[in-house]
Short mmCIF file of C-alpha atoms and ligand atoms in Angstrom, two decimals:
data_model
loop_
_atom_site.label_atom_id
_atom_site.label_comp_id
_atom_site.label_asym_id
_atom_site.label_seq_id
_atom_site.Cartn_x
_atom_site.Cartn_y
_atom_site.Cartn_z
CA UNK B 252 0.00 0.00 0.00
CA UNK B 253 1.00 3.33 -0.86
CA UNK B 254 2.75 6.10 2.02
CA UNK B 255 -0.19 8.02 3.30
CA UNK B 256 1.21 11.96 2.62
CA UNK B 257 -0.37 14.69 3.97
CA UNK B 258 0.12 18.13 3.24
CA UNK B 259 0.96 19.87 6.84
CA UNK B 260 0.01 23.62 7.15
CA UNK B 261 3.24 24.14 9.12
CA UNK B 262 5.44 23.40 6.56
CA UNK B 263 3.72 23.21 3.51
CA UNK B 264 5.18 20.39 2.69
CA UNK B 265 3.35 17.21 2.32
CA UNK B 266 5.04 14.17 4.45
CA UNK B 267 4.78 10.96 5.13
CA UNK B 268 2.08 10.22 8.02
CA UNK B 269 2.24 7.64 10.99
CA UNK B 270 0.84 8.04 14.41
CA UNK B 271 2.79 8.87 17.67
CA UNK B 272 1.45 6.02 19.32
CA UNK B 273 1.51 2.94 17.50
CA UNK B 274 -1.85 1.85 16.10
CA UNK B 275 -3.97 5.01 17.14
CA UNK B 276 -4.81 8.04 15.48
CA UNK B 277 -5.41 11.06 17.96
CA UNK B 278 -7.22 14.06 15.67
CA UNK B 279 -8.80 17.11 16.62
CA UNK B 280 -11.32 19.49 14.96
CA UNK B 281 -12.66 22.51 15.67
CA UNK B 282 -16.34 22.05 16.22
CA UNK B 283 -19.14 24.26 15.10
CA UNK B 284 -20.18 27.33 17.68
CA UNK B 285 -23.54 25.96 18.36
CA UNK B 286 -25.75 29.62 18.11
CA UNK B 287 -27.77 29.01 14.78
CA UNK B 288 -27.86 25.85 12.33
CA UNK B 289 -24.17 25.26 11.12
CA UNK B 290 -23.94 26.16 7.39
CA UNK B 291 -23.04 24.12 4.14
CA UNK B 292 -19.51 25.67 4.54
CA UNK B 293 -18.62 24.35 8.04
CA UNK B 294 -20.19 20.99 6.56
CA UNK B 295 -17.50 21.12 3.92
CA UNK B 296 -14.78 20.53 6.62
CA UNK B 297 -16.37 17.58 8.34
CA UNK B 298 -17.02 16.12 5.38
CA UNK B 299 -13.35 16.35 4.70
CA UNK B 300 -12.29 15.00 8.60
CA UNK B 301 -15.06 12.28 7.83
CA UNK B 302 -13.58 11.20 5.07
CA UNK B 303 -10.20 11.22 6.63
CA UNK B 304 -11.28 9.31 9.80
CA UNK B 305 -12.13 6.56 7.62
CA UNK B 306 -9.41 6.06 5.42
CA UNK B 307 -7.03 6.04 8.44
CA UNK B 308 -9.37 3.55 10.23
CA UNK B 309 -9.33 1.98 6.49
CA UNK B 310 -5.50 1.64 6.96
CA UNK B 311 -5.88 -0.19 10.36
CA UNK B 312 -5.59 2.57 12.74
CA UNK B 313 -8.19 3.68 16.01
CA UNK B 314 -9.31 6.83 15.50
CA UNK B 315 -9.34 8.69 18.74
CA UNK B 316 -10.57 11.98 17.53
CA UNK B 317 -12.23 15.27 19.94
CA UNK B 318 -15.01 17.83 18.47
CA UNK B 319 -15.44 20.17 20.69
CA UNK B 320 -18.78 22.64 20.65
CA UNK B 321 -18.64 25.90 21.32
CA UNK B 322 -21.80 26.57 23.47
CA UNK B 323 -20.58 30.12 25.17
CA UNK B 324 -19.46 32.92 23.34
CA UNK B 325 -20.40 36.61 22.75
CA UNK B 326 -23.58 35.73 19.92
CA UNK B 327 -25.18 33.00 22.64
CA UNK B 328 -25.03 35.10 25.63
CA UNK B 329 -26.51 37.85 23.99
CA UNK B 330 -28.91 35.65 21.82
CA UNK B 331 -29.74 33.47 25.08
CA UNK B 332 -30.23 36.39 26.91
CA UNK B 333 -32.61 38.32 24.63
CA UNK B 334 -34.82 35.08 24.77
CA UNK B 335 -34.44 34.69 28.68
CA UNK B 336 -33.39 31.38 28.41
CA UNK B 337 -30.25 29.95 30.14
CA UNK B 338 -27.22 29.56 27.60
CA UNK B 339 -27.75 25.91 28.06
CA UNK B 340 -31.28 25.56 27.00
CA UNK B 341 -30.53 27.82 24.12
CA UNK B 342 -27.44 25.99 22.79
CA UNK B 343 -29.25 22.59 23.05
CA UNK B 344 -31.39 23.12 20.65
CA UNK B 345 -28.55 23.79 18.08
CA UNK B 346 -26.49 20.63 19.38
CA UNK B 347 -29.06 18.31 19.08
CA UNK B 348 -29.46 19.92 15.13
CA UNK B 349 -25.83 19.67 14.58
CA UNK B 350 -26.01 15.80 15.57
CA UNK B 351 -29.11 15.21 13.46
CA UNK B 352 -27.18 17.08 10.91
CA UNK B 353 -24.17 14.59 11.16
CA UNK B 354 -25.80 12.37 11.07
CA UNK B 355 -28.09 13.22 7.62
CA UNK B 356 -24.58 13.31 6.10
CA UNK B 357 -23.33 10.63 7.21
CA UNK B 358 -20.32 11.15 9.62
CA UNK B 359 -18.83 9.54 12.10
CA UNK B 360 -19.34 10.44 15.46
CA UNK B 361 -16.30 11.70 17.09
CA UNK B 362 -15.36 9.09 19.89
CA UNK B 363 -15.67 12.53 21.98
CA UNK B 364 -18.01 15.66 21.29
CA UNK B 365 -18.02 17.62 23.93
CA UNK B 366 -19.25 20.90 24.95
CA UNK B 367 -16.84 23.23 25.75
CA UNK B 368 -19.20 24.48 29.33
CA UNK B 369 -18.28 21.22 30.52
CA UNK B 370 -14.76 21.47 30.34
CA UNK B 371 -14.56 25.27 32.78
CA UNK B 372 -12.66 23.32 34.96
CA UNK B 373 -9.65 22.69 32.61
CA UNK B 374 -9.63 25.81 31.30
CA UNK B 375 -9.24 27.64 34.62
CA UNK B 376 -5.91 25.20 35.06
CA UNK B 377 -4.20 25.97 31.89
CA UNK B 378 -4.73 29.39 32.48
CA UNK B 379 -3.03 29.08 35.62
CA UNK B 380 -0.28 27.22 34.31
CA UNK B 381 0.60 30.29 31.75
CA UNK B 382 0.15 32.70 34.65
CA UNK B 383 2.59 31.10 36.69
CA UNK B 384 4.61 30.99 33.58
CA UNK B 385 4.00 34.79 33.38
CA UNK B 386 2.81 34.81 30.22
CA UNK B 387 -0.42 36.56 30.71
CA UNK B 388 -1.40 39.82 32.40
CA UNK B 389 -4.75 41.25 33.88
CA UNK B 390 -7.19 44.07 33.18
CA UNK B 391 -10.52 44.89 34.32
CA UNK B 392 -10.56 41.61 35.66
CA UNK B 393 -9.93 40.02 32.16
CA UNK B 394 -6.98 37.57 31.55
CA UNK B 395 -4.91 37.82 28.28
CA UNK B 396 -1.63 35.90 26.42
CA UNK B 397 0.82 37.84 26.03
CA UNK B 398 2.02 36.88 22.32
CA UNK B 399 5.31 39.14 22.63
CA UNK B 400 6.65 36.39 25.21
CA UNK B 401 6.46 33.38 22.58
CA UNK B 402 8.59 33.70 19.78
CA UNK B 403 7.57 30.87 18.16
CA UNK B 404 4.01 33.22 17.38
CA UNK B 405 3.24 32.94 13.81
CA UNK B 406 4.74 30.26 13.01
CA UNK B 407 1.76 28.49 11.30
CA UNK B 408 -0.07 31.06 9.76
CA UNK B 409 3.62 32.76 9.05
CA UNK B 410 1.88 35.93 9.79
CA UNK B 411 3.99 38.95 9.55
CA UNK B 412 4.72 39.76 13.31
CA UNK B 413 6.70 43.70 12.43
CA UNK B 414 3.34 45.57 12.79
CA UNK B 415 2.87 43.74 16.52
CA UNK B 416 2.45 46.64 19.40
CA UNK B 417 3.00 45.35 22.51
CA UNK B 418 0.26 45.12 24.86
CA UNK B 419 -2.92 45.95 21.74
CA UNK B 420 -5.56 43.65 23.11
CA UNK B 421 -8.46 42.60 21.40
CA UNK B 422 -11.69 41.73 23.28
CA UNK B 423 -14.31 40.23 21.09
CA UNK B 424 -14.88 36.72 19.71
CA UNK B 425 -14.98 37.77 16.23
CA UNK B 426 -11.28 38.22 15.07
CA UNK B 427 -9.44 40.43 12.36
CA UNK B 428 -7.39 38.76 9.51
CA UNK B 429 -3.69 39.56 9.94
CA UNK B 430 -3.91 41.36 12.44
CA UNK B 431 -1.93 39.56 15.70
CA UNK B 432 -2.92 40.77 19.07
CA UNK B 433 -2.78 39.93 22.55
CA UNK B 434 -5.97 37.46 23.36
CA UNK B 435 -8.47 36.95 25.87
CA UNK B 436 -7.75 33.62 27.77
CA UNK B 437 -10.36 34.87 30.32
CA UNK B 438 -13.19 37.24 30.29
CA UNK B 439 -14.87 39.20 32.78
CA UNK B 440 -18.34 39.46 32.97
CA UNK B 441 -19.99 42.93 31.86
CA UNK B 442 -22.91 44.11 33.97
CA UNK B 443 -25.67 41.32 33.77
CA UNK B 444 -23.78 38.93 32.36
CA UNK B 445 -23.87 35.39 32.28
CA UNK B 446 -20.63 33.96 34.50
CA UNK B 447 -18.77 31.44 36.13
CA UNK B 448 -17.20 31.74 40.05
CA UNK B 449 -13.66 30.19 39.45
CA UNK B 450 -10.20 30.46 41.36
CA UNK B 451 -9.49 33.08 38.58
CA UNK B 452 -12.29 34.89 39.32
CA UNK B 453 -15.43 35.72 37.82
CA UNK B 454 -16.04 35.23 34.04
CA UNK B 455 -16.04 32.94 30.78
CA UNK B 456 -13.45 31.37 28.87
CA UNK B 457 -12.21 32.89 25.52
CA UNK B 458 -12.16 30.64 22.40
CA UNK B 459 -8.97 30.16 21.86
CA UNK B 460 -8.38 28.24 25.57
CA UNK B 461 -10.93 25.84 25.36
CA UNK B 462 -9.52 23.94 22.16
CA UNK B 463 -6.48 23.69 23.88
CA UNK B 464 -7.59 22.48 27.12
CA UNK B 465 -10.46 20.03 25.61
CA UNK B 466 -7.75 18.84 23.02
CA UNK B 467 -4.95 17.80 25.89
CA UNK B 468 -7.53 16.05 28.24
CA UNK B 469 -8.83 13.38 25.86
CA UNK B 470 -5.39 13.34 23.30
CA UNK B 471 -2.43 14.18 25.49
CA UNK B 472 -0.07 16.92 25.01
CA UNK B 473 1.41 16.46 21.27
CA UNK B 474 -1.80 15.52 18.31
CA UNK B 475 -1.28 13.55 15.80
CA UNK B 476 -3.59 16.19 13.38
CA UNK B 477 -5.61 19.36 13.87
CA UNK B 478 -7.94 19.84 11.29
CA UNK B 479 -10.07 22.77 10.84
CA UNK B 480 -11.03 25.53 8.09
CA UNK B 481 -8.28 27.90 6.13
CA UNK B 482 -10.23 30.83 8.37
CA UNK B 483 -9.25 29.04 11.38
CA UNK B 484 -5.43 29.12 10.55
CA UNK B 485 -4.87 32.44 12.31
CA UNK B 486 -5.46 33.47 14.87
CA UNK B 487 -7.39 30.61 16.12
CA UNK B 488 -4.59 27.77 15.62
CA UNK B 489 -2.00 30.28 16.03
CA UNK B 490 -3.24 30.89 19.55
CA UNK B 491 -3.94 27.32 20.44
CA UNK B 492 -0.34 26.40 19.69
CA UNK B 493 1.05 29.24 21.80
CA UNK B 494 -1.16 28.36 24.65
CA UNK B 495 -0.55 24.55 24.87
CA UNK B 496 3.36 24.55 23.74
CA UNK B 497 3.95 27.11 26.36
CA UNK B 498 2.38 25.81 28.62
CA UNK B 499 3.51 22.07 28.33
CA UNK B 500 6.60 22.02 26.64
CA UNK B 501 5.94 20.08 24.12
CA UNK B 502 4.76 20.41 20.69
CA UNK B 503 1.10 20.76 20.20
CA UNK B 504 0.37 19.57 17.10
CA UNK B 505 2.37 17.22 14.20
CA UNK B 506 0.55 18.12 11.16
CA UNK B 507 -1.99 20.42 10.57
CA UNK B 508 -4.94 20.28 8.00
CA UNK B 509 -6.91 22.93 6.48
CA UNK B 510 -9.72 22.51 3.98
CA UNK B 511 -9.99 25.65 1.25
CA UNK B 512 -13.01 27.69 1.61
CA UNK B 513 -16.70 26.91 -0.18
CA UNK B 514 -17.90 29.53 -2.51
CA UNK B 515 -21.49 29.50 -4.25
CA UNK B 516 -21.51 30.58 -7.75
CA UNK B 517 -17.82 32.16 -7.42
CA UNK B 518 -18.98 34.50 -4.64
CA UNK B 519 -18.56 34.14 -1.01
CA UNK B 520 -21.08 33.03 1.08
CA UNK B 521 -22.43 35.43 2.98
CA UNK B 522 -26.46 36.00 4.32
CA UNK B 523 -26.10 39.62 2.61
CA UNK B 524 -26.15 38.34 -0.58
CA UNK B 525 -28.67 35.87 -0.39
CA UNK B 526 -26.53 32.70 -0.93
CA UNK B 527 -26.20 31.33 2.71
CA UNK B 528 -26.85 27.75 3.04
CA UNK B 529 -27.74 25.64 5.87
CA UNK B 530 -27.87 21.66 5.26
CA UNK B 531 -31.73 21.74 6.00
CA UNK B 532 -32.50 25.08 3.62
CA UNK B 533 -30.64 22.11 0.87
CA UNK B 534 -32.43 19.44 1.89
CA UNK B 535 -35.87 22.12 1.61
CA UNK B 536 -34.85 22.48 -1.83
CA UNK B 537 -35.17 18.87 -2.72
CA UNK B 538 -31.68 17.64 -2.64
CA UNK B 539 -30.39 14.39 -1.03
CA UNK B 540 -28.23 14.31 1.76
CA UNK B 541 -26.41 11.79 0.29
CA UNK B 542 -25.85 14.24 -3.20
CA UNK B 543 -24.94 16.93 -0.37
CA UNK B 544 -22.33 14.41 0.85
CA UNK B 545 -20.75 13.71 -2.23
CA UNK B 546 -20.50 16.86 -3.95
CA UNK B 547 -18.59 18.00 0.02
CA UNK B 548 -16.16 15.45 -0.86
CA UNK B 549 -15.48 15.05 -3.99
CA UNK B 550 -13.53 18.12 -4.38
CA UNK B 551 -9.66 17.29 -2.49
CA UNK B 552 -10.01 19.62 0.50
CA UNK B 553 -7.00 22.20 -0.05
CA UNK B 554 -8.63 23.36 -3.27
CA UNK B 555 -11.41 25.34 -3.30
CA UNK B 556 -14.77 24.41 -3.48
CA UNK B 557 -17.24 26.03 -6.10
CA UNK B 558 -20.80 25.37 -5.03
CA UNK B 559 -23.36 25.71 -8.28
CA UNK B 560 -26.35 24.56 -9.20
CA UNK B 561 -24.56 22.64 -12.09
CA UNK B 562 -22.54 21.06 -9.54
CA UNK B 563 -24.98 19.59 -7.45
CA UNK B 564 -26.66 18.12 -10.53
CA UNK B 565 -23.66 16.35 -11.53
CA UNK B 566 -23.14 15.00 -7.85
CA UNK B 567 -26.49 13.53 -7.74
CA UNK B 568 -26.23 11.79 -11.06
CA UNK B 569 -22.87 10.49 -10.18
CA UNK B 570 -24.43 8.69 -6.48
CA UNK B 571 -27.18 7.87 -8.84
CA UNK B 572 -24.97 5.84 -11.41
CA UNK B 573 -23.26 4.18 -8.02
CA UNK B 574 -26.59 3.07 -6.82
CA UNK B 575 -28.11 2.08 -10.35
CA UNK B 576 -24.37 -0.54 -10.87
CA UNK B 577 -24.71 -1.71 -7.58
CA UNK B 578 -27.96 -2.94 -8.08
CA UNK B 579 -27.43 -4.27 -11.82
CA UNK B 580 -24.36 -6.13 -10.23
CA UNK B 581 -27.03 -7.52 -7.33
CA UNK B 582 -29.64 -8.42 -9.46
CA UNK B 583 -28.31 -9.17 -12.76
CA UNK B 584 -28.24 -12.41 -14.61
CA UNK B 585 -24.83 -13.32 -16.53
CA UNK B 586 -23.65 -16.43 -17.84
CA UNK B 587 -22.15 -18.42 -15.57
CA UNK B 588 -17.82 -19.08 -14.47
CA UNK B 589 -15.48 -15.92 -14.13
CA UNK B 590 -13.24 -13.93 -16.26
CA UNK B 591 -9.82 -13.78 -15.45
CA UNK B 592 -9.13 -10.63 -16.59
CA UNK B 593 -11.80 -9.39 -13.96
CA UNK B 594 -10.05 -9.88 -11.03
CA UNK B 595 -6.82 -7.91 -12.50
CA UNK B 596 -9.39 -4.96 -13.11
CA UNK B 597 -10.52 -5.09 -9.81
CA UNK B 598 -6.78 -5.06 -7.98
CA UNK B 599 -6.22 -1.79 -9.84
CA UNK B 600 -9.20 0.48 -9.34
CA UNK B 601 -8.75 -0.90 -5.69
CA UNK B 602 -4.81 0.47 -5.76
CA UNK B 603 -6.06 3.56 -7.87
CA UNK B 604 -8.41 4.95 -5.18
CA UNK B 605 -5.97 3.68 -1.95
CA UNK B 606 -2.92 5.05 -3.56
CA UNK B 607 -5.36 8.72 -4.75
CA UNK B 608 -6.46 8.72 -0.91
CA UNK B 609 -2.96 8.32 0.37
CA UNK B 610 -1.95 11.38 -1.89
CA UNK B 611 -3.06 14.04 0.81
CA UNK B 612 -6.37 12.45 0.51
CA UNK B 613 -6.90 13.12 -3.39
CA UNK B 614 -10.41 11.99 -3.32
CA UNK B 615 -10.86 12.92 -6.92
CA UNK B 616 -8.44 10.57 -7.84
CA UNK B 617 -10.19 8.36 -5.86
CA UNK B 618 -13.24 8.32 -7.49
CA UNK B 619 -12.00 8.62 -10.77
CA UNK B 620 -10.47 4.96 -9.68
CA UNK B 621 -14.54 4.31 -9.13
CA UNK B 622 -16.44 5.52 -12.14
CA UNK B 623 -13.29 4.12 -14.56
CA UNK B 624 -14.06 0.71 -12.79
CA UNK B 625 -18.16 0.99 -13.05
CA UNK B 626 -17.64 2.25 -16.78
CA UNK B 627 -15.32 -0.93 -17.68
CA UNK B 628 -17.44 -3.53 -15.83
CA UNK B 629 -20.86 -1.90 -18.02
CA UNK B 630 -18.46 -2.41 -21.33
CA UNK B 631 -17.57 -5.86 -20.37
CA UNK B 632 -21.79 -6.78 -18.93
CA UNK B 633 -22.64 -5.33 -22.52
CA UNK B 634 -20.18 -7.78 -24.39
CA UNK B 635 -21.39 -10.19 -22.63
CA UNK B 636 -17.81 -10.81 -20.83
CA UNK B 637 -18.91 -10.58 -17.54
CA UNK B 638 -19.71 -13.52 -15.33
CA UNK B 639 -21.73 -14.44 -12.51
CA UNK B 640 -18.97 -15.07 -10.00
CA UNK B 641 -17.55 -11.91 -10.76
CA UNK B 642 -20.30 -9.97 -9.72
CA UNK B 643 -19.02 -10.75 -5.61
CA UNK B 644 -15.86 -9.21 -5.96
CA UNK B 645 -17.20 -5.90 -8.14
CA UNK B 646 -19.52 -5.55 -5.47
CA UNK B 647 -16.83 -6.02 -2.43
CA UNK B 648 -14.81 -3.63 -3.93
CA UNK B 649 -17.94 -1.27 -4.03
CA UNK B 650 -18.47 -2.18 -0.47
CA UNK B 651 -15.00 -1.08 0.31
CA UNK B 652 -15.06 2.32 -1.49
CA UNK B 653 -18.14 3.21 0.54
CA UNK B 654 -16.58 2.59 3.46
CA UNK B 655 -14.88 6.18 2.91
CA UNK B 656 -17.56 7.79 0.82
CA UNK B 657 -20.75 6.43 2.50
CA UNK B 658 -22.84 7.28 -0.47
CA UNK B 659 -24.54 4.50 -1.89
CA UNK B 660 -26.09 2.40 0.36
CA UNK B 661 -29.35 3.97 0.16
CA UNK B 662 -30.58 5.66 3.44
CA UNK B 663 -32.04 9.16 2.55
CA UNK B 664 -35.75 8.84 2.64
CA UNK B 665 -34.85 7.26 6.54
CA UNK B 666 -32.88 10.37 7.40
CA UNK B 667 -34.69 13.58 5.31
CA UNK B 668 -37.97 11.82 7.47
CA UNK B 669 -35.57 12.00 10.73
CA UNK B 670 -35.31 15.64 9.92
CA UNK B 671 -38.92 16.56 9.22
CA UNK B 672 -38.62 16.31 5.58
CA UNK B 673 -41.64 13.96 4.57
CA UNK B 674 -42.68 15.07 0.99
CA UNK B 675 -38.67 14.60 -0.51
CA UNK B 676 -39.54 12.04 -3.24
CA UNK B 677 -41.19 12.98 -6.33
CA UNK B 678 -44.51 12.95 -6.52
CA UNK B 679 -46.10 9.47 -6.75
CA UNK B 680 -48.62 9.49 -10.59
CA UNK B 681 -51.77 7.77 -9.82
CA UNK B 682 -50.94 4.79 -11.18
CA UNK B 683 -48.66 4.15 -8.89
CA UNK B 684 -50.78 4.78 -6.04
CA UNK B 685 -53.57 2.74 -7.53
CA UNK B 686 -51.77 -0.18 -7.75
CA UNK B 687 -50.23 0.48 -4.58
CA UNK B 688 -53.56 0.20 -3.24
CA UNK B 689 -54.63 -3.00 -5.00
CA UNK B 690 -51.74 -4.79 -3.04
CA UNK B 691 -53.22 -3.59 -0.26
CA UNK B 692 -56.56 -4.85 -0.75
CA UNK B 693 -55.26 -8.16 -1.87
CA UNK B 694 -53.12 -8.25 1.69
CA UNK B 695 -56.13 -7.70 3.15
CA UNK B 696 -57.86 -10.30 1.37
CA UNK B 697 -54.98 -12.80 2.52
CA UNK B 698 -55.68 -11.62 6.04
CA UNK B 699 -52.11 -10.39 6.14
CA UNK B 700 -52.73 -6.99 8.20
CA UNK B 701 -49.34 -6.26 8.74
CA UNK B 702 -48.23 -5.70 5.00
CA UNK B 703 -51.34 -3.83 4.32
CA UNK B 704 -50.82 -1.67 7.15
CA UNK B 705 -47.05 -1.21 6.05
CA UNK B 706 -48.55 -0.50 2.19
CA UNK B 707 -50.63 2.17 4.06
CA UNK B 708 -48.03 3.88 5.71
CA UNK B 709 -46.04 3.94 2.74
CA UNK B 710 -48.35 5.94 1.54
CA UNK B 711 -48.81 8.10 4.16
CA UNK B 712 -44.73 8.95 4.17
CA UNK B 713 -45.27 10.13 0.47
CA UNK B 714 -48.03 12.24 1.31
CA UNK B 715 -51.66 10.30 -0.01
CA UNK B 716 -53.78 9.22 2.87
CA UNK B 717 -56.18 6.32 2.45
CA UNK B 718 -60.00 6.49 3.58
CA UNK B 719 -61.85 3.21 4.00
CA UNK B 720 -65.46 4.06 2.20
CA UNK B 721 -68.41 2.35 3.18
CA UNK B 722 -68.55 0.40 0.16
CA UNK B 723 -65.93 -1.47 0.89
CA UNK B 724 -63.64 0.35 -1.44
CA UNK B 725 -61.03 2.86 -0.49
CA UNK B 726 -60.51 6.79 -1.70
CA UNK B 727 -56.89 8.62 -1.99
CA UNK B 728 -56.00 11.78 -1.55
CA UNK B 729 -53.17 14.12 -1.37
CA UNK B 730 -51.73 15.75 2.31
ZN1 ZN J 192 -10.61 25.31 17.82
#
């Protein structure tokens, strides 16, 4: 099998990957700030970490990987408060979205998501570890990094550090580009605010401190990969790096990855002009998850991803072909033995997409490596050189590529209904309902309530309800 190579932020360079600790993978990623529904462009970088959670666990390797979720920050407490609900209550709701959204999409739970209100506790400690360090100063009862005392700062984002005035502190969770500053570790509360009582006094963590601290608890003091967005690179990473090293020691983090920014139609996404996506205002539109999924991932994550309605076409005829061989492998009839020549075809669109995923995780290589195999095996099923016993091992390799792409076994009527999303297939003609209800009546006939009842609620999920008429016959019609 080929090196695995990944391209590490903090070199640019791509080298060769292998974990610290023999067998298991220890990954972070910055999780979504849980105020509002997380939008298509955060989903872009877990589809990315998704995809490379499961070709390392392809490769052998436990994943032991942390998300955390921001639940307190300047937009919740204000948001919370304006509702006069606690910060809790008002996050939950957008947790419990965020998991229903992972899970529409397909990815893997993170062995730990956790919130980072849990974690106060851990924070406070590494904050007193840099203070004894004298790293940080006070004011107004607020706790800050001084950058000017690690001279390592910078050295991932390579931002230019000439323009740096000592002591310019910046307060607010929303940060500048290129623009380095001293950071809040810990904030005090303003009048009203919410707070927690802590041996560092009153107040909230920053940002910044609780990736670090969540990220050492569960993974130990040196990661084997940070993943996150290109926007995250500075200051967010920058920070976390010159929190934990200086604090611990050691290095923080051995190679970092950052996915390239999604655009729609060229433009930036922005809710000014009109082209802000959630995964559920997708899903609204019609789309599969599972066309949502592919199109994340089928563009290799340090290049830029251009979102258009051309694009999303094209992804959901290219799950559609997947599905369509799949089942013409399954259920197809060829004459019987095996062709040689088969199995050789096989071993190299298997070594084509391993050897493209390996490459920095090149997952268009990768499914190039697919489609060139489904388009040979269709020549070879229309020449009639296909056999039966070759169908197993098409299909196994199929199995194996979905491992990583998880797009098509078929599961997204189940999860649009999981979401609230009941009318998402076309529109069933009458004919189909008609004879939909015949079977029913001819269950009934056999006495065999249980597949009438399922025929009915069939039904139901595509929006016709049944009514039993007097007669003995039955009337349709629409939701
Ligand atoms: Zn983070």
């Amino acid at each position: 099998m080929s090196e695995i190579l990944l391209e590490n932020t903090l070199t640019n360079r791509k080298e060769p990957f292998a974990p610290l600790h023999s067998g298991e993978v220890r990954m972070y990623t910055c999780g979504p700030t849980v105020y509002d529904y997380a939008h298509i462009g955060n989903y872009r970088t877990f589809v990315f970490q998704d995809i490379l959670r499961r070709f390392l666990h392809s490769r052998g390797y436990r994943i032991n990987q942390v998300m955390n979720l921001t639940d307190v920050d300047d937009r919740i407490i204000q948001n919370a408060a304006d509702r006069g609900i606690s910060i809790f209550d008002y996050t939950s709701k957008y947790i419990a979205a965020f998991k229903e959204d992972m899970n529409a999409l397909s990815l893997e739970p993170p062995e730990h998501l956790v919130r980072a209100t849990d974690h106060i506790e851990d924070m406070v400690k590494l904050i007193e570890q840099l203070e004894a360090k004298g790293l940080t100063y006070r004011s107004d009862g607020s706790i800050y990094y001084r950058i000017s005392k690690f001279p390592k700062y910078g050295k991932l984002s390579k931002v230019d550090m000439s323009g740096i005035q000592a002591g310019a502190r910046v307060d607010v969770d929303r940060y500048e580009k290129a623009d380095a500053r001293d950071f809040a570790l810990w904030k005090a509360p303003k009048p009203g605010e919410f707070f927690w009582e802590t041996r560092i006094g009153p107040g909230r963590p920053g940002w910044h401190i609780e990736c670090s601290a969540m990220a050492m608890k569960y993974l130990g003091d040196t990661l084997d990969i940070h993943t996150g967005g290109i926007d995250l690179a500075f200051p967010h990473h920058e920070n976390e790096i010159a929190q934990s090293e200086a604090a611990t020691g050691h290095p923080f983090v051995r190679f970092w990855l950052h996915a390239e920014h999604l655009i729609i139609d060229g433009e930036k996404m922005s809710k000014s002009l009109g082209n802000f996506f959630t995964l559920r205002d997708l899903l609204q539109k019609g789309h599969k998850p599972s066309t949502i999924r592919y199109l994340l991932a089928s563009v290799p994550y340090r290049r830029q991803l251009n979102f258009t309605g051309d694009s999303v076409k094209q992804a959901a005829s290219s799950v559609e072909r997947l599905r369509n061989f799949a089942t013409r492998l399954k259920d197809g009839k060829f004459p019987s033995g095996s062709n040689p020549a088969m199995t050789a075809r096989i071993q190299k669109a298997e070594a084509d997409f391993e050897s493209g995923l390996a490459d920095d995780l090149n997952t268009a290589v990768a499914l190039a490596a697919v489609f060139d195999l489904v388009r040979d095996v269709n020549t070879a099923i229309d020449r009639g050189e296909f056999r039966q016993q070759d169908s197993a091992p098409v299909l196994a390799t199929i199995k194996k590529f979905d491992a990583i792409f998880a797009v098509v076994e078929d599961n997204d009527e189940s999860r649009l209904r999981t979401l609230g999303f009941k009318h998402s297939r076309p529109e069933m003609s009458a004919q189909e309902i008609e004879s939909l209800i015949t079977d029913r009546q001819q269950a009934r006939n056999h006495r065999d309530f249980k597949r009438a009842d399922e025929i009915r609620k069939e039904l139901e999920n595509r929006g016709i309800l049944l009514e039993d008429t007097r007669d003995g016959g039955v009337r349709w019609k629409k939701k």
